[in-house]
PDB file of C-alpha atoms in Angstrom:
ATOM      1  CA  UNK A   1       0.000   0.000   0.000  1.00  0.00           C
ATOM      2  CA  UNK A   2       1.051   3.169  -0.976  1.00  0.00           C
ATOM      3  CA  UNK A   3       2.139   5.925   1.261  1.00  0.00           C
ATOM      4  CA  UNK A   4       1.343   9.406   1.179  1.00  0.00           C
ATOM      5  CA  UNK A   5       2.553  12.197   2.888  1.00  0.00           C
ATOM      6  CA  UNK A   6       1.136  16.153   2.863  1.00  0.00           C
ATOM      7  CA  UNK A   7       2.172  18.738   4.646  1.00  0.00           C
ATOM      8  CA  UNK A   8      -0.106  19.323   8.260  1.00  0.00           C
ATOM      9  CA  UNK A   9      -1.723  22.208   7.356  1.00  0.00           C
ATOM     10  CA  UNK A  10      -1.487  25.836   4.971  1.00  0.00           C
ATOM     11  CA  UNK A  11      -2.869  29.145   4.905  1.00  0.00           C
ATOM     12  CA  UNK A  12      -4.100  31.118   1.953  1.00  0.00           C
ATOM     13  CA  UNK A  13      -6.457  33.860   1.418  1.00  0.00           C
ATOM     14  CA  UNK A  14      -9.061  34.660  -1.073  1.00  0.00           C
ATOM     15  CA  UNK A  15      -8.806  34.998  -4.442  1.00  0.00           C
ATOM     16  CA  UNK A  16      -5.259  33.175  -4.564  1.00  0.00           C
ATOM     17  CA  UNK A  17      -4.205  29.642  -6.312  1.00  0.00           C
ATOM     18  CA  UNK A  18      -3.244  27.233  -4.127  1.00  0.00           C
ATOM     19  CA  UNK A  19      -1.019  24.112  -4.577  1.00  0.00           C
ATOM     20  CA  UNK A  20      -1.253  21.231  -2.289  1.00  0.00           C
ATOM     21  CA  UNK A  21       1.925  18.475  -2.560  1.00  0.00           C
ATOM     22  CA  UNK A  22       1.625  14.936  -2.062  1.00  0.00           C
ATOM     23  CA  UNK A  23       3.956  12.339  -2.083  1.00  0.00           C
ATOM     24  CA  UNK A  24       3.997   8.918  -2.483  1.00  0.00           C
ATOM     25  CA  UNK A  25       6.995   7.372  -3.104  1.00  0.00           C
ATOM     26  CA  UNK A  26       6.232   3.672  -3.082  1.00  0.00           C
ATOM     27  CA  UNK A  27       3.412   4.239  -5.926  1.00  0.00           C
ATOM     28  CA  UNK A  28       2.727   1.237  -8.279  1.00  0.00           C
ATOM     29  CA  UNK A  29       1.949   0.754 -11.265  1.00  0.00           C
ATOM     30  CA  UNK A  30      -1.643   0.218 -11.527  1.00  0.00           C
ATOM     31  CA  UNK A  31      -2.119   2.668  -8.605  1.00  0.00           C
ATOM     32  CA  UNK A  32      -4.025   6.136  -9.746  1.00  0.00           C
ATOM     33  CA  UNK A  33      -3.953   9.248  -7.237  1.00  0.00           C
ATOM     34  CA  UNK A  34      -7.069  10.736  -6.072  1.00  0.00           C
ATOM     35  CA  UNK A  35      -7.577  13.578  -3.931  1.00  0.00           C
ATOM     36  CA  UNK A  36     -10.275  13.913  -1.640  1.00  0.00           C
ATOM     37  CA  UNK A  37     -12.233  16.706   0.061  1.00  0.00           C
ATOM     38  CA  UNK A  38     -13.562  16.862   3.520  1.00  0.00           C
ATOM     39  CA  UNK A  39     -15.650  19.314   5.772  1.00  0.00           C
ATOM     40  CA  UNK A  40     -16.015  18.806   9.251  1.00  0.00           C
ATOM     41  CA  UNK A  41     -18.675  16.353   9.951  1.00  0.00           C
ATOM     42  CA  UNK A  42     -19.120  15.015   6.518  1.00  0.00           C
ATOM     43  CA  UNK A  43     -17.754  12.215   4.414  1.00  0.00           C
ATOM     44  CA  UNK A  44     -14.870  12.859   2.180  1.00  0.00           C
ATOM     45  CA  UNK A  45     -15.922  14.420  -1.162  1.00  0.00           C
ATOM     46  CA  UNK A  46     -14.034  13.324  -4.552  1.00  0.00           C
ATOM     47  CA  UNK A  47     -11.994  16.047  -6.429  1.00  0.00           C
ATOM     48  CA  UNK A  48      -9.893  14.686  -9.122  1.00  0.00           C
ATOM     49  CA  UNK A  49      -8.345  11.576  -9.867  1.00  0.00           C
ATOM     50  CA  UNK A  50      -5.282  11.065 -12.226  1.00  0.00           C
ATOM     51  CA  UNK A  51      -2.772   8.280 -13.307  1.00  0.00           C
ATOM     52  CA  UNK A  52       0.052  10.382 -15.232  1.00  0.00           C
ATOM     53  CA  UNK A  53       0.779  14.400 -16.695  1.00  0.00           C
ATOM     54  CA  UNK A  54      -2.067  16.703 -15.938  1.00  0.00           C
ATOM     55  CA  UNK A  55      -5.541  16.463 -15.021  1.00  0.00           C
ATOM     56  CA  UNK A  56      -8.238  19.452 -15.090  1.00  0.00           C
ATOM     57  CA  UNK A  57     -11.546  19.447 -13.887  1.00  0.00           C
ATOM     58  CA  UNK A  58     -13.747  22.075 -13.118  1.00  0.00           C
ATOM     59  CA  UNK A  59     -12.698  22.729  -9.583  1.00  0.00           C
ATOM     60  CA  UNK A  60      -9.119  21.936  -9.858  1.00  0.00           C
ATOM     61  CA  UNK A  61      -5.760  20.686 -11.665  1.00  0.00           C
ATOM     62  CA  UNK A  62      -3.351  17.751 -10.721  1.00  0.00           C
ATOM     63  CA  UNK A  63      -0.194  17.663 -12.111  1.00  0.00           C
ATOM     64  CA  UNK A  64       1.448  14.367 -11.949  1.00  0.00           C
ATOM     65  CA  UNK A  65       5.398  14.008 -12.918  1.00  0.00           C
ATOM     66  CA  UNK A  66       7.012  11.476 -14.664  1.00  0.00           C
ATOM     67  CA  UNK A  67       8.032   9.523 -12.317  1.00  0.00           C
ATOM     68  CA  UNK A  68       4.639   9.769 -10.230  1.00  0.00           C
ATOM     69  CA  UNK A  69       6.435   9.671  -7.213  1.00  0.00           C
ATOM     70  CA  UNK A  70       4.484  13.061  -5.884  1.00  0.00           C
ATOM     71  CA  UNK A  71       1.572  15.184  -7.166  1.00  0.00           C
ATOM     72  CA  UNK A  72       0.338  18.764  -6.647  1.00  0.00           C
ATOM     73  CA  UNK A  73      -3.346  19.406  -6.444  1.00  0.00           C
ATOM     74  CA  UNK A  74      -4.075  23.078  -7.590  1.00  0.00           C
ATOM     75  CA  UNK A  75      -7.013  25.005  -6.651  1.00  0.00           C
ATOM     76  CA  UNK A  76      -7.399  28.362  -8.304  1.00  0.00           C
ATOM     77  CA  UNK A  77      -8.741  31.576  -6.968  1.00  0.00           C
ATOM     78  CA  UNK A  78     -10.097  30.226  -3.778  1.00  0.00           C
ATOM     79  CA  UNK A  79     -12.638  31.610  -1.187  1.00  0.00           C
ATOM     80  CA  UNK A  80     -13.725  30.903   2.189  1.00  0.00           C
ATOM     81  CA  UNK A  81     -15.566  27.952   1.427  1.00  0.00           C
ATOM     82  CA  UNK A  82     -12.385  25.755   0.323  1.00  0.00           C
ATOM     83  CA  UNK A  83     -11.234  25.720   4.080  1.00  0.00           C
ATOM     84  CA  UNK A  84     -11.179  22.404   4.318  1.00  0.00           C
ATOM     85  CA  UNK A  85      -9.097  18.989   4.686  1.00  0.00           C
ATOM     86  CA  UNK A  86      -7.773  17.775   1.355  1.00  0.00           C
ATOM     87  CA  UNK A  87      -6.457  14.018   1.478  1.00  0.00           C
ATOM     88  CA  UNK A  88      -4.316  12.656  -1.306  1.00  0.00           C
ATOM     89  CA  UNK A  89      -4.598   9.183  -1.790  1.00  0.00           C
ATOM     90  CA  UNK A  90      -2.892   6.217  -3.832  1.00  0.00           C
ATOM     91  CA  UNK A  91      -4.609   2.948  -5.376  1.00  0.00           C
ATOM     92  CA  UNK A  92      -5.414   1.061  -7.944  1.00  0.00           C
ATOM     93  CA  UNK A  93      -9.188   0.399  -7.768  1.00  0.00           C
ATOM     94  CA  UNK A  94     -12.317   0.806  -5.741  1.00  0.00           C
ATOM     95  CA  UNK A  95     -12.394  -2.435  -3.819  1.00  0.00           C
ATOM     96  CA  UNK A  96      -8.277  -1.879  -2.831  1.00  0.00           C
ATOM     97  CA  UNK A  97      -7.960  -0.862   0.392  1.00  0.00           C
ATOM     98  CA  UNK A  98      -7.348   2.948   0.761  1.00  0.00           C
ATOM     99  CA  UNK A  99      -4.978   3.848   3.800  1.00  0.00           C
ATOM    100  CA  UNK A 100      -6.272   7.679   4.406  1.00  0.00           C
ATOM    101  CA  UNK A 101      -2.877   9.818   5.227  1.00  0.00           C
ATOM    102  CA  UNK A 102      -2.649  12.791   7.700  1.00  0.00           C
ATOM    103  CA  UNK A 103      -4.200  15.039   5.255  1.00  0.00           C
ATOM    104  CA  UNK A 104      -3.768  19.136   4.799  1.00  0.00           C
ATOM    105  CA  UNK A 105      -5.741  21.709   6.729  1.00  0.00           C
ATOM    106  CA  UNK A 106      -6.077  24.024   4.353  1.00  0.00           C
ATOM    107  CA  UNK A 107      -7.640  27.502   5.981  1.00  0.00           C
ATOM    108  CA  UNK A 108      -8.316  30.283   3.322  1.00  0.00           C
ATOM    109  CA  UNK A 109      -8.737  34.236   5.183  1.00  0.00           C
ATOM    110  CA  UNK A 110     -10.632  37.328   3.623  1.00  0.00           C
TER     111      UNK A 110
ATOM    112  CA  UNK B   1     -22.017  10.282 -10.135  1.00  0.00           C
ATOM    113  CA  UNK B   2     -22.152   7.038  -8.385  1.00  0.00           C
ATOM    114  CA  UNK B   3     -24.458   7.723  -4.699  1.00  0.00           C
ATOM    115  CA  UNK B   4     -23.377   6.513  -1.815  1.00  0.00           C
ATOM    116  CA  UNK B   5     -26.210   7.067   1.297  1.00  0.00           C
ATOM    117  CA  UNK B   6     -25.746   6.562   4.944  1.00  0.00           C
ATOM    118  CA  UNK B   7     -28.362   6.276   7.679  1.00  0.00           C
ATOM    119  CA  UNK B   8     -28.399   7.618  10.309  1.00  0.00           C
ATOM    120  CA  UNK B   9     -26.658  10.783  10.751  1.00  0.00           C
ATOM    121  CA  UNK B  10     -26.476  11.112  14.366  1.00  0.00           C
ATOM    122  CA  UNK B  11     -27.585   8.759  16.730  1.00  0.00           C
ATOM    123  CA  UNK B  12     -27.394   9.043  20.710  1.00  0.00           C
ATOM    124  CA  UNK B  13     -27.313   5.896  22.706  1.00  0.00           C
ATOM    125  CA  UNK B  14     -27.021   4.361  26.078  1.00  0.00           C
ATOM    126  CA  UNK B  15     -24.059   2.923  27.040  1.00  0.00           C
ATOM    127  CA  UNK B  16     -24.703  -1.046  26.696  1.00  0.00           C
ATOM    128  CA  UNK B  17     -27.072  -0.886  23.677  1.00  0.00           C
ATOM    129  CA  UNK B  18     -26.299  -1.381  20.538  1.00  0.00           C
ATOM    130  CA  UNK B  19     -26.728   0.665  17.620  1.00  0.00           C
ATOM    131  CA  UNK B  20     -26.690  -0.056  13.507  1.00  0.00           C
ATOM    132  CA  UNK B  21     -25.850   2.343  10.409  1.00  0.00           C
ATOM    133  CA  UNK B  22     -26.265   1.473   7.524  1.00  0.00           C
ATOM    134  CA  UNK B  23     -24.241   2.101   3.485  1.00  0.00           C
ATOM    135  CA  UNK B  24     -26.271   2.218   0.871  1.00  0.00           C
ATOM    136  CA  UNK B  25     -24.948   2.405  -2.871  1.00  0.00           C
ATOM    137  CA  UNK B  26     -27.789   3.602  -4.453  1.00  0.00           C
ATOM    138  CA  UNK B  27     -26.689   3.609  -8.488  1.00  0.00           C
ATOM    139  CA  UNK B  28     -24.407   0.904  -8.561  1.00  0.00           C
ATOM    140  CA  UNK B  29     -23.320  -2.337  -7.055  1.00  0.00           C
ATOM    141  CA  UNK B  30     -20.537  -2.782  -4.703  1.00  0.00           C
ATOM    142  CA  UNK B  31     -19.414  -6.161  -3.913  1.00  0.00           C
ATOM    143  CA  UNK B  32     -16.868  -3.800  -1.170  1.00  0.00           C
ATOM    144  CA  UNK B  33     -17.395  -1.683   1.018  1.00  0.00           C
ATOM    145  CA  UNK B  34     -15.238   0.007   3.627  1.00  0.00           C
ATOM    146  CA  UNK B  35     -15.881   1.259   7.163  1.00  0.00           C
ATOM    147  CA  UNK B  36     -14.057   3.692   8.617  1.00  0.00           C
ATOM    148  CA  UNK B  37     -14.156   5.549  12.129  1.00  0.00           C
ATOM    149  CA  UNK B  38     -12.773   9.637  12.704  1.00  0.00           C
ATOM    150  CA  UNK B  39     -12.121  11.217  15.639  1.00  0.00           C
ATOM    151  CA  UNK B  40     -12.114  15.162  15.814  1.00  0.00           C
ATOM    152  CA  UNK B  41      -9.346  16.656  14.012  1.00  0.00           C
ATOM    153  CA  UNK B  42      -7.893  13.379  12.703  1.00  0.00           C
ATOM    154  CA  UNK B  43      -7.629  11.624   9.634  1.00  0.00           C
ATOM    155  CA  UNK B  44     -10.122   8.687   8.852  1.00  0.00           C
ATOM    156  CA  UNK B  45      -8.808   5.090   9.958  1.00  0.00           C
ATOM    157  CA  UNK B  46      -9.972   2.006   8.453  1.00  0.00           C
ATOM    158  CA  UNK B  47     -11.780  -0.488  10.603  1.00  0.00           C
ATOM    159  CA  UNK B  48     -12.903  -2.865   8.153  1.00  0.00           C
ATOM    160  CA  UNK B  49     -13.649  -3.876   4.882  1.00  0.00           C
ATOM    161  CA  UNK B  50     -17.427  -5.440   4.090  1.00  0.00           C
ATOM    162  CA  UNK B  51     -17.318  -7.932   1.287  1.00  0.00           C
ATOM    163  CA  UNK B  52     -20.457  -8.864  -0.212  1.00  0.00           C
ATOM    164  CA  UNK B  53     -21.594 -12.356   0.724  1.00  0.00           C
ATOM    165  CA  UNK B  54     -18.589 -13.278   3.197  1.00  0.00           C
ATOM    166  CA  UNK B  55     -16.969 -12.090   6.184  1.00  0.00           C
ATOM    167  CA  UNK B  56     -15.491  -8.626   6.567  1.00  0.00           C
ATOM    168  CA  UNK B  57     -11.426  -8.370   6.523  1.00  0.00           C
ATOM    169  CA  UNK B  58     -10.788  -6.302  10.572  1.00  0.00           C
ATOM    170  CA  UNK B  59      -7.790  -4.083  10.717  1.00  0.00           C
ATOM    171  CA  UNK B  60      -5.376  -4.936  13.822  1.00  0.00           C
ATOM    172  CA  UNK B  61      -6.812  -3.747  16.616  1.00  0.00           C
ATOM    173  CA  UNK B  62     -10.435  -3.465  15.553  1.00  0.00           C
ATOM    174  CA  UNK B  63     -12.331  -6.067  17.193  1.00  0.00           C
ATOM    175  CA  UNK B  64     -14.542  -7.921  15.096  1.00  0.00           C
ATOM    176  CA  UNK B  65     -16.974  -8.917  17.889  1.00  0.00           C
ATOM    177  CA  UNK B  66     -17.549  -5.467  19.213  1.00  0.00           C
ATOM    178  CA  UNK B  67     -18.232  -3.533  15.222  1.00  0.00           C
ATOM    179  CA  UNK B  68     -20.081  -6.137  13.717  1.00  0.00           C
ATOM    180  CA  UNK B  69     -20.239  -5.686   9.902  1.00  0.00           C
ATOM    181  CA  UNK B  70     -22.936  -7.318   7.427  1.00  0.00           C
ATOM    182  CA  UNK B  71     -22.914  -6.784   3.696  1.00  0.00           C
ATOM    183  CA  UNK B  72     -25.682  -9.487   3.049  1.00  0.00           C
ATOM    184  CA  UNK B  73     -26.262  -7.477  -0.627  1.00  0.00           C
ATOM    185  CA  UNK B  74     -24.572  -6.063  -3.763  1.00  0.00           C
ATOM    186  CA  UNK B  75     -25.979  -2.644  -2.205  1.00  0.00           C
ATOM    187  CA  UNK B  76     -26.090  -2.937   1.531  1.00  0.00           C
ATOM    188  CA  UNK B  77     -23.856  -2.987   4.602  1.00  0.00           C
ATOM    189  CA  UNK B  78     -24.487  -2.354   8.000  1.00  0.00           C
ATOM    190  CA  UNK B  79     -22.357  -1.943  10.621  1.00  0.00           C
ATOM    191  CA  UNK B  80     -23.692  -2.606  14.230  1.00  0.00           C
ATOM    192  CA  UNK B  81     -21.607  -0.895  16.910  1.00  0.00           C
ATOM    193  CA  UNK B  82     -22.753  -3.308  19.977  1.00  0.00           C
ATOM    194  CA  UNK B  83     -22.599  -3.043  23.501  1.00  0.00           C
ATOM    195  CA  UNK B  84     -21.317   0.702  22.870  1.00  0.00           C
ATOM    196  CA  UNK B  85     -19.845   2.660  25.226  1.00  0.00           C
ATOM    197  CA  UNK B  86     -18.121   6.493  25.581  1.00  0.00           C
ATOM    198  CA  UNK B  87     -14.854   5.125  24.023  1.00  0.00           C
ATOM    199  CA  UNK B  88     -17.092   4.167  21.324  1.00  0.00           C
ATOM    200  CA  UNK B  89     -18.399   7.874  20.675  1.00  0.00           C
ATOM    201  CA  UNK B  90     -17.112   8.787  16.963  1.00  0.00           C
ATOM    202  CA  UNK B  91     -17.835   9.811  13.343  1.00  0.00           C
ATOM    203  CA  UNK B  92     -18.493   6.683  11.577  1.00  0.00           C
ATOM    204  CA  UNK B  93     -18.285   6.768   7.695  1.00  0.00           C
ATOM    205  CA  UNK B  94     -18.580   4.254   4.948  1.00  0.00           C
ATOM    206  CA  UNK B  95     -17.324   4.396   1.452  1.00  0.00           C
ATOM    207  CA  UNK B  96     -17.534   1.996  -1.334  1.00  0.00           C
ATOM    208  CA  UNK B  97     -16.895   2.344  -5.749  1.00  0.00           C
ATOM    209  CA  UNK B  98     -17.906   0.674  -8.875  1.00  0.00           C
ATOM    210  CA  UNK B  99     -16.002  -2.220  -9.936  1.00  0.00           C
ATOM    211  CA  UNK B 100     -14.702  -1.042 -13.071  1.00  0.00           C
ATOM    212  CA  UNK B 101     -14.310   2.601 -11.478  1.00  0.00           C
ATOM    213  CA  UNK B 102     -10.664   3.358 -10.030  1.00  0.00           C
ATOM    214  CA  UNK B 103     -12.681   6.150  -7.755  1.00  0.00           C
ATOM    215  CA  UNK B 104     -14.744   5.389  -4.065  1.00  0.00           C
ATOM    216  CA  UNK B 105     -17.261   7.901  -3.161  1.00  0.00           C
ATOM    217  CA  UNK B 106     -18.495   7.906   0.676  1.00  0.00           C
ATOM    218  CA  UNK B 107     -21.384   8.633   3.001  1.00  0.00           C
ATOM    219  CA  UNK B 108     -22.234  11.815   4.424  1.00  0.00           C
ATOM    220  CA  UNK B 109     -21.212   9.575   7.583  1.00  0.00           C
ATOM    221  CA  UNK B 110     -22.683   9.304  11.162  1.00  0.00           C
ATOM    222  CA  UNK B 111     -22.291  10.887  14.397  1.00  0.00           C
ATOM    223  CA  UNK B 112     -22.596   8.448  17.082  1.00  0.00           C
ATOM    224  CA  UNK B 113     -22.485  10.136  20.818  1.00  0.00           C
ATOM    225  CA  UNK B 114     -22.943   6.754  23.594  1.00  0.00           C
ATOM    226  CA  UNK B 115     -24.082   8.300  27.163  1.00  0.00           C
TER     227      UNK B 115
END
């Protein structure tokens, strides 16, 4: 099982892009790396998923490297409303086991 | 997108009664699901994963007699908290994902509080 590690926690304020950085060192080959949204007292809500280069969605971007080994989520221009915790995770399908990592508190000020 | 609905959202018990929630995927069938437990301002840890007409796999140190998990159904599992007590007191949340879908989409997960 994949590893993941993300920083604790990061400040931004509104209207700025911010990049979140994951990595996961021990990635395999079938794995794909998803990143995950959460609000307190809710389930985790799905963001974007990608296997290799770049990924854009309507919320946000995930650029992947080469060598996968790490991945940046980017959310542009954010508001209040994006302070949340954002969870990067590695694996290869739905019914693998997912191994949830520390996450990053992201808090976003007027 | 895929649905995945979980009942109930809170519940409040007395200590020594048991209490079930229960995963619904409600667009597509899910021969997994996964259970997972949250404690304020931590990350979600697995406690189990719910296969569809067998036993459920425990993680170390969850104990299978106390969280009792049945996934009798390609869109059903339940997880029965018994005998609960304070300790027990957490978020609970389930997820679970297509087969052919690399992605896993969870429940708005449930607030159990034991007195």
């Amino acid at each position: 099982l994949a590893k993941t590690t993300q920083p604790i926690s990061m400040d931004s304020y509104e209207g700025q892009e911010v990049n979140i950085t994951c990595s996961h060192n021990n990635i395999a080959t079938n794995d794909y790396i998803t990143w995950y949204q959460q609000f307190p007292s809710q389930g985790p809500r799905f963001i974007i998923q990608g296997y290799k280069t770049k990924v854009t969605n309507e919320v946000a971007s995930l650029f992947i490297p080469a060598d996968r080994k790490s991945s940046t989520l980017s959310l542009p221009r954010v508001s209040l409303s994006d302070t949340a915790v954002y969870y990067c995770l590695v694996g290869d399908s739905s019914a693998s086991k997912i191994i949830f990592g520390s996450g990053t508190r992201l808090s976003i000020r007027p | 997108g895929a649905v995945v609905s979980q009942h109930p959202s809170w519940v409040i018990c007395k200590s020594g009664t048991s209490v079930k929630i229960e995963c619904r995927s409600l667009d597509f069938q899910a021969t997994t699901m996964f259970w997972y437990r949250q404690f304020p301002k931590q990350s979600l840890m697995l406690m189990a994963t719910s296969n569809e007409g067998s036993k459920a796999t425990y993680e170390q140190g969850v104990e299978k007699d106390k969280f009792l998990i049945n996934h009798a159904s390609l869109t059903l599992s339940t997880l029965t908290v018994t005998s609960a007590h304070p300790e027990d007191s957490s978020f609970y949340i389930c997820s679970a994902g297509p087969a052919t879908n690399e992605k896993l989409f969870f429940g708005s997960g449930t607030q159990l509080s034991v007195l």
